[in-house]
Short mmCIF file of C-alpha atoms in Angstrom, two decimals:
data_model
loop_
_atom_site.label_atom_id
_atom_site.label_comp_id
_atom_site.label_asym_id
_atom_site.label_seq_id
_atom_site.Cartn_x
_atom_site.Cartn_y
_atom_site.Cartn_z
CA UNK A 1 113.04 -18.43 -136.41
CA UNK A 2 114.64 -19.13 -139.56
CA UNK A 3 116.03 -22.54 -140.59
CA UNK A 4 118.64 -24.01 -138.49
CA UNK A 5 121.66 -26.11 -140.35
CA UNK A 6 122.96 -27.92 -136.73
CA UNK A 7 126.10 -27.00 -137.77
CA UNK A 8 127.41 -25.60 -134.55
CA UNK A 9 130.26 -26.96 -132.84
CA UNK A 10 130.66 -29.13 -136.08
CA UNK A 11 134.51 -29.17 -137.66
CA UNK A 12 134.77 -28.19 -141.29
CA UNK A 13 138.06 -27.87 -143.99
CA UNK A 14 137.81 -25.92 -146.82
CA UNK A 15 140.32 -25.32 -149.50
CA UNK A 16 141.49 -22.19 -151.36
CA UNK A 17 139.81 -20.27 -148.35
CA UNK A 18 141.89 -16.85 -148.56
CA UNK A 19 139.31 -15.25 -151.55
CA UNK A 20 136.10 -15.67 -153.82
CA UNK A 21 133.92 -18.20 -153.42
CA UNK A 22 136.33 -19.69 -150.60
CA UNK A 23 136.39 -16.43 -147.97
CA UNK A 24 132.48 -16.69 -148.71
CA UNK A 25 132.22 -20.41 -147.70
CA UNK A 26 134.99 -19.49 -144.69
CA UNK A 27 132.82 -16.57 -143.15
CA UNK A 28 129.00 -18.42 -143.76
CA UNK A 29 130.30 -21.83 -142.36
CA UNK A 30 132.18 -19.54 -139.27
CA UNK A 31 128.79 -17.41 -138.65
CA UNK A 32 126.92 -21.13 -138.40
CA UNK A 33 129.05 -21.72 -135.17
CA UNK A 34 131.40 -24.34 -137.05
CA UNK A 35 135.04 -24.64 -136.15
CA UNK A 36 136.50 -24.31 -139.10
CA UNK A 37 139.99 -25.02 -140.98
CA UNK A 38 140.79 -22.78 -143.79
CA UNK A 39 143.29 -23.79 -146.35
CA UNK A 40 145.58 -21.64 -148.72
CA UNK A 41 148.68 -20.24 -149.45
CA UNK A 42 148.06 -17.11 -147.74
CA UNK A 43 145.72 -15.49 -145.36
CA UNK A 44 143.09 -13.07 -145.66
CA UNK A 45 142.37 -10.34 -143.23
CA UNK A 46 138.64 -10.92 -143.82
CA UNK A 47 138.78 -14.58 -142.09
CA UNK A 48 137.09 -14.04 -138.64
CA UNK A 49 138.92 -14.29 -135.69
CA UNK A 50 138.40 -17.95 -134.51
CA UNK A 51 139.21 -19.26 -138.04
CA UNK A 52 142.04 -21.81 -137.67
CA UNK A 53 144.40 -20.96 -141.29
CA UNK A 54 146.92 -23.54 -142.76
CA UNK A 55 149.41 -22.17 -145.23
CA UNK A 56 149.57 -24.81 -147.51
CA UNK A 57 150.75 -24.86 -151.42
CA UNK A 58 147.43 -27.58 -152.80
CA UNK A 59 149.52 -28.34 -155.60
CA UNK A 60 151.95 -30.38 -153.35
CA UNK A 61 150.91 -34.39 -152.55
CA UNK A 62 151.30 -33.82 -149.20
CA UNK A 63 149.31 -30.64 -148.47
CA UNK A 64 145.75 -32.28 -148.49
CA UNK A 65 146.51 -34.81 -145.76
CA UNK A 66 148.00 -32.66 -143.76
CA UNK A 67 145.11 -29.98 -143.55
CA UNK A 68 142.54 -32.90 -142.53
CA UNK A 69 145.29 -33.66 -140.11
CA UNK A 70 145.67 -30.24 -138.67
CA UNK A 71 141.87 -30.29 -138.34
CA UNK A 72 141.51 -33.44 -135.84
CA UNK A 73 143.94 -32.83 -133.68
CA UNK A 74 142.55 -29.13 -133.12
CA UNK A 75 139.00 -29.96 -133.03
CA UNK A 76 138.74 -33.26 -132.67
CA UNK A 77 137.22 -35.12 -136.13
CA UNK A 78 136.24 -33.70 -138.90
CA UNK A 79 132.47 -33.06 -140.44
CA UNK A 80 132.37 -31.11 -143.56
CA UNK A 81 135.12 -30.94 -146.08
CA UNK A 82 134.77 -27.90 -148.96
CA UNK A 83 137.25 -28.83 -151.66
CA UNK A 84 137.07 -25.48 -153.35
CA UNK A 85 140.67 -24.84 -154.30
CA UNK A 86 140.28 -24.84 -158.21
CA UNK A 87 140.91 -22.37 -160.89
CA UNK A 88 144.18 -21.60 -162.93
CA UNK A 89 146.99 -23.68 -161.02
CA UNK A 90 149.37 -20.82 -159.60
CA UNK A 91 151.08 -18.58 -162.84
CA UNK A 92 148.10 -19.79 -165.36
CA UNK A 93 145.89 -17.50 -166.92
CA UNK A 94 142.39 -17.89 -168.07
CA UNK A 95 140.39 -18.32 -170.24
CA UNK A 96 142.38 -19.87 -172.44
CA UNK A 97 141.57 -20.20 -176.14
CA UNK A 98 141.88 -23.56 -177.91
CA UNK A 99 142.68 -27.05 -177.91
CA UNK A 100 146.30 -26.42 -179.12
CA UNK A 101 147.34 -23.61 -176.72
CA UNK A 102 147.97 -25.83 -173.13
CA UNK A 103 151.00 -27.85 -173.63
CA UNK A 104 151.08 -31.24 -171.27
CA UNK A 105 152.69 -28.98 -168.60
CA UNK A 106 149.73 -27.17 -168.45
CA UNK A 107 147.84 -30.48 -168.54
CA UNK A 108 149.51 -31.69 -165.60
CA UNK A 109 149.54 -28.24 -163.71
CA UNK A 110 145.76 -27.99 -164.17
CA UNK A 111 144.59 -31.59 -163.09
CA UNK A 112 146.97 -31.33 -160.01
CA UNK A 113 145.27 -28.62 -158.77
CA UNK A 114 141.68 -28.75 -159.67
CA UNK A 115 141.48 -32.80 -159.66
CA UNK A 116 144.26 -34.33 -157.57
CA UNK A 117 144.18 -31.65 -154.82
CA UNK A 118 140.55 -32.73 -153.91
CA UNK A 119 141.12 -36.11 -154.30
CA UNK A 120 143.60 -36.05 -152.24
CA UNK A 121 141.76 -34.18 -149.62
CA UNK A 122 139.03 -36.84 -150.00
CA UNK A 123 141.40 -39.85 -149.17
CA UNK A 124 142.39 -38.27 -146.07
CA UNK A 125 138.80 -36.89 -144.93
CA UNK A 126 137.09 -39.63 -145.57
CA UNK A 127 138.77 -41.88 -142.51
CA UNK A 128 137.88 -39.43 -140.10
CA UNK A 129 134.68 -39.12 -141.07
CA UNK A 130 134.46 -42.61 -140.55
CA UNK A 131 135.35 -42.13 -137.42
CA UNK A 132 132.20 -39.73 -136.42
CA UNK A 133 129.96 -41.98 -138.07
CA UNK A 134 129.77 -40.14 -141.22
CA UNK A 135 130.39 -35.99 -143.00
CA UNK A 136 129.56 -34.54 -145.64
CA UNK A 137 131.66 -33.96 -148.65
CA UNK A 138 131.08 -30.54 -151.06
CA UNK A 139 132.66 -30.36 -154.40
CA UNK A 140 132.99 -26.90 -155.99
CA UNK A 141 133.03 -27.48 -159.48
CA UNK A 142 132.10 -25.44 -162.76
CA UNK A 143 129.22 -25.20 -165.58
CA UNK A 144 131.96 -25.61 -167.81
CA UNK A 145 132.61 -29.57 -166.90
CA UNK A 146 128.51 -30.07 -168.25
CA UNK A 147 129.23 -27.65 -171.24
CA UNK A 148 132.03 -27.73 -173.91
CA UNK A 149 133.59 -24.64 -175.69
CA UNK A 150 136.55 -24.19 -177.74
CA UNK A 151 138.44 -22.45 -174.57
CA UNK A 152 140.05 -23.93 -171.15
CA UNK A 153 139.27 -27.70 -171.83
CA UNK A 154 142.10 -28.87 -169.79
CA UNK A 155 140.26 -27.26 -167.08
CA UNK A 156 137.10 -28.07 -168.12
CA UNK A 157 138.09 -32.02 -168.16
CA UNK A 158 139.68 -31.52 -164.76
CA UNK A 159 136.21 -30.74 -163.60
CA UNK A 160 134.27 -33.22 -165.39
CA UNK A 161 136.42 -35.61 -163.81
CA UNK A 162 136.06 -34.38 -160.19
CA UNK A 163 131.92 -34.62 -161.06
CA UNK A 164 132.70 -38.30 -161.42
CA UNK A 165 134.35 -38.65 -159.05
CA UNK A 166 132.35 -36.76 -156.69
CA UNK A 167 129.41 -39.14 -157.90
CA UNK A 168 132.04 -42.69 -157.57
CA UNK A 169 132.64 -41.91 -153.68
CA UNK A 170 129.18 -40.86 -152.59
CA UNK A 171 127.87 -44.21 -153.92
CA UNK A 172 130.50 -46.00 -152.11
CA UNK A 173 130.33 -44.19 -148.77
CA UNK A 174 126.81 -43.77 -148.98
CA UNK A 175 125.68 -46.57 -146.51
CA UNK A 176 128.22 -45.61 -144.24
CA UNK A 177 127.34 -41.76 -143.46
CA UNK A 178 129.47 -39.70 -145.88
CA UNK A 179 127.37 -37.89 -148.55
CA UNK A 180 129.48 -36.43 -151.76
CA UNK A 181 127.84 -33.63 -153.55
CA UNK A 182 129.03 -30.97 -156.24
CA UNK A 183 128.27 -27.45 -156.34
CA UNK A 184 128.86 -25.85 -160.06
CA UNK A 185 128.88 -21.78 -160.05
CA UNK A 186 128.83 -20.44 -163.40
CA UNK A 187 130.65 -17.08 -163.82
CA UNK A 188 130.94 -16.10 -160.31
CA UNK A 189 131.93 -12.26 -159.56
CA UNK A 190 135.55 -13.06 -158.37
CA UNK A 191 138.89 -11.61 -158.90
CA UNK A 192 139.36 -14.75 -161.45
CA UNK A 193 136.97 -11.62 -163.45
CA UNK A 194 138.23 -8.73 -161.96
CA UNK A 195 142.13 -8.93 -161.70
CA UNK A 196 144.68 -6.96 -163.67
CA UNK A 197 144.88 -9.77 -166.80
CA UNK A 198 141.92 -11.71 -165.03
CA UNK A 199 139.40 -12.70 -167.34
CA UNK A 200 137.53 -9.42 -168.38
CA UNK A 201 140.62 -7.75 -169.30
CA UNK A 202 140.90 -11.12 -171.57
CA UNK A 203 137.53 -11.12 -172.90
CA UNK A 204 137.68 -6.77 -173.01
CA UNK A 205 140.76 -7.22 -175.66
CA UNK A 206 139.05 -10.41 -177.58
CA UNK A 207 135.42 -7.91 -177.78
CA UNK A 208 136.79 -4.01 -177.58
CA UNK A 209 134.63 -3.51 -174.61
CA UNK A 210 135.96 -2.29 -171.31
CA UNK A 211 136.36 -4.41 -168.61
CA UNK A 212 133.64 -3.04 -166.54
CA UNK A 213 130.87 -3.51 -169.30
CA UNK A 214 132.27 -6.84 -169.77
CA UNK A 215 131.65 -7.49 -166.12
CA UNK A 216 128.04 -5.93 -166.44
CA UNK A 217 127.09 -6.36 -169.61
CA UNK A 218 128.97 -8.61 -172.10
CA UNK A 219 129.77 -11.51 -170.37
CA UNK A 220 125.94 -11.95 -168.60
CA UNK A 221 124.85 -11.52 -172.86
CA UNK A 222 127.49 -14.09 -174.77
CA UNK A 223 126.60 -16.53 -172.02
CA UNK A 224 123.05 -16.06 -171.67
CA UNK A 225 122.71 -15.49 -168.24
CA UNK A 226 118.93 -15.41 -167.60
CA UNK A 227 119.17 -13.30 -164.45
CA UNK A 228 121.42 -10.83 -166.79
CA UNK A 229 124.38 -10.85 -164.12
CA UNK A 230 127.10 -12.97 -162.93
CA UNK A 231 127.14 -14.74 -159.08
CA UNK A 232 127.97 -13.80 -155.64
CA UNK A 233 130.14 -15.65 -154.27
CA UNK A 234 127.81 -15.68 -151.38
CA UNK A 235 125.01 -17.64 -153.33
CA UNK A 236 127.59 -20.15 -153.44
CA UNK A 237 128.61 -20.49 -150.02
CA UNK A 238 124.78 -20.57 -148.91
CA UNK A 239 124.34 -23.60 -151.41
CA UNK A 240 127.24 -25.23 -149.95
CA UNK A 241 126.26 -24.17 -145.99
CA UNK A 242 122.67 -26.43 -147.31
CA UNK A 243 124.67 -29.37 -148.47
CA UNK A 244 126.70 -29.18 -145.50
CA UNK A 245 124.40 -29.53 -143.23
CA UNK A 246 122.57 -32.68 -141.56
CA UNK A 247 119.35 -30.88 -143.01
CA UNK A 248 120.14 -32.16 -146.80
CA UNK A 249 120.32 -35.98 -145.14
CA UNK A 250 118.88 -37.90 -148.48
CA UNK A 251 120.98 -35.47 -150.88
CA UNK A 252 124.31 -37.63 -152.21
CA UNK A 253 125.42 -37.71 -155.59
CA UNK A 254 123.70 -34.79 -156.43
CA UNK A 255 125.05 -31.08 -158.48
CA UNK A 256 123.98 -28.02 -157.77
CA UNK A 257 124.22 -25.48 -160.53
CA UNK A 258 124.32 -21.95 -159.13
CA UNK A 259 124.94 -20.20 -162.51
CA UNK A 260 122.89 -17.62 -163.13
CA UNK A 261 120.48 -19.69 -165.77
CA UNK A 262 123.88 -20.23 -167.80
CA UNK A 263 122.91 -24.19 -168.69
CA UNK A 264 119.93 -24.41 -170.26
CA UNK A 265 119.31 -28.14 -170.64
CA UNK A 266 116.85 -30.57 -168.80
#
């Protein structure tokens, strides 16, 4: 018998659902018997059958509420919320190289999506968790908030403040049943990598390597993965399944690095 989450029959939203980490989170959180709400502009064909989608643009005020709202009134309440909807806004690339390169546009663009989207989301989940005497709240965040470089800091900033935040609402919902936690993946095997002009065609022109050895080879080396490779999206999404779950009970406040050995301090 392996180790049971009690996440059956449990109602959980998670954002930017269609791909990547997302889908992974979708189809783990599905096969634990939760009823789940998945989020994004479009749909994948890979989202199992009893998967409840809402086409929603995140970057629009009004999209998070609605999702949590969609959620009640089809299952009832609402559990877990995965606010994993993050990345380059819609028509950004990354990475990005230096400090000068965004303009405030891309400022705003960047924290709207990867910052105001989930807190958003938050506002509205955390009333009906209220309602079911508590959730649990799970943050997917990045390495690069805990580690500066020279490349995507309006990103990077958009994260650190979501870890903040993330850490703000779990001590003030703490008592009161909802726990807040962050997951960080470090360079995750997504099509944010593997995309025409995702980022290892970026980093292949930057380092004259293809994009496949950047994939295999380069990236894992400049970043010092100590496993040598970048994640699965599915070593995510069974991080997040944990933190879900009624089985992490005393775990609030708390990040998760799944990264591959990428930070390397205490």
């Amino acid at each position: 018998m392996g180790m049971e989450l009690e996440l059956g029959g449990r109602v959980a939203v998670v954002t930017g659902a269609s791909k990547g980490i997302g889908l992974a989170v979708v189809r783990t959180l599905a096969a634990e018997g939760m009823h789940v709400v998945a989020a994004s502009r479009t749909s994948s064909p890979d989202f199992p059958a009893d998967v409840l989608h809402v086409p929603v643009d995140l970057m629009e005020p009004g999209a998070p509420a609605e999702v949590i709202a969609r959620a009640v009134s089809a299952f009832g309440g609402l559990d877990v919320l995965v606010n994993n909807a993050g990345g380059p806004p819609p028509g950004a690339t990354l990475p990005r190289l230096g400090f000068l390169t965004p303009d405030d546009d891309d400022w705003r663009a960047m924290f709207e999506f990867n910052l105001f989207a989930a807190v958003r989301a938050v506002r509205a989940a955390i009333p009906a968790m209220l309602e079911r005497g508590g959730g649990s709240i799970v943050n997917v965040s990045s390495t690069a908030a805990r580690q500066a470089a020279a490349m995507n800091i309006d990103y990077s900033a958009a994260k650190a403040a979501l870890n903040y935040v993330g850490k703000s609402v779990s001590e003030e919902y703490g008592p009161q049943g909802i726990r807040v936690n962050t997951v960080s993946p470090g360079a995750t095997l997504t099509d944010w990598w593997t995309k025409p002009g995702g980022a290892a065609e970026v980093l292949s022109g930057v380092t004259g390597a293809g994009a496949d050895a950047v994939v295999k080879q380069v990236a894992p080396e400049m970043m010092r993965l100590s496993t040598g490779r970048l994640v699965h999206p599915q070593e995510i999404a069974d991080v997040v399944a944990l933190l879900a779950s009624p089985r992490s009970g005393s775990t609030t406040g708390a990040d998760y690095a799944v990264d591959g050995g990428y930070l390397k301090e205490l």
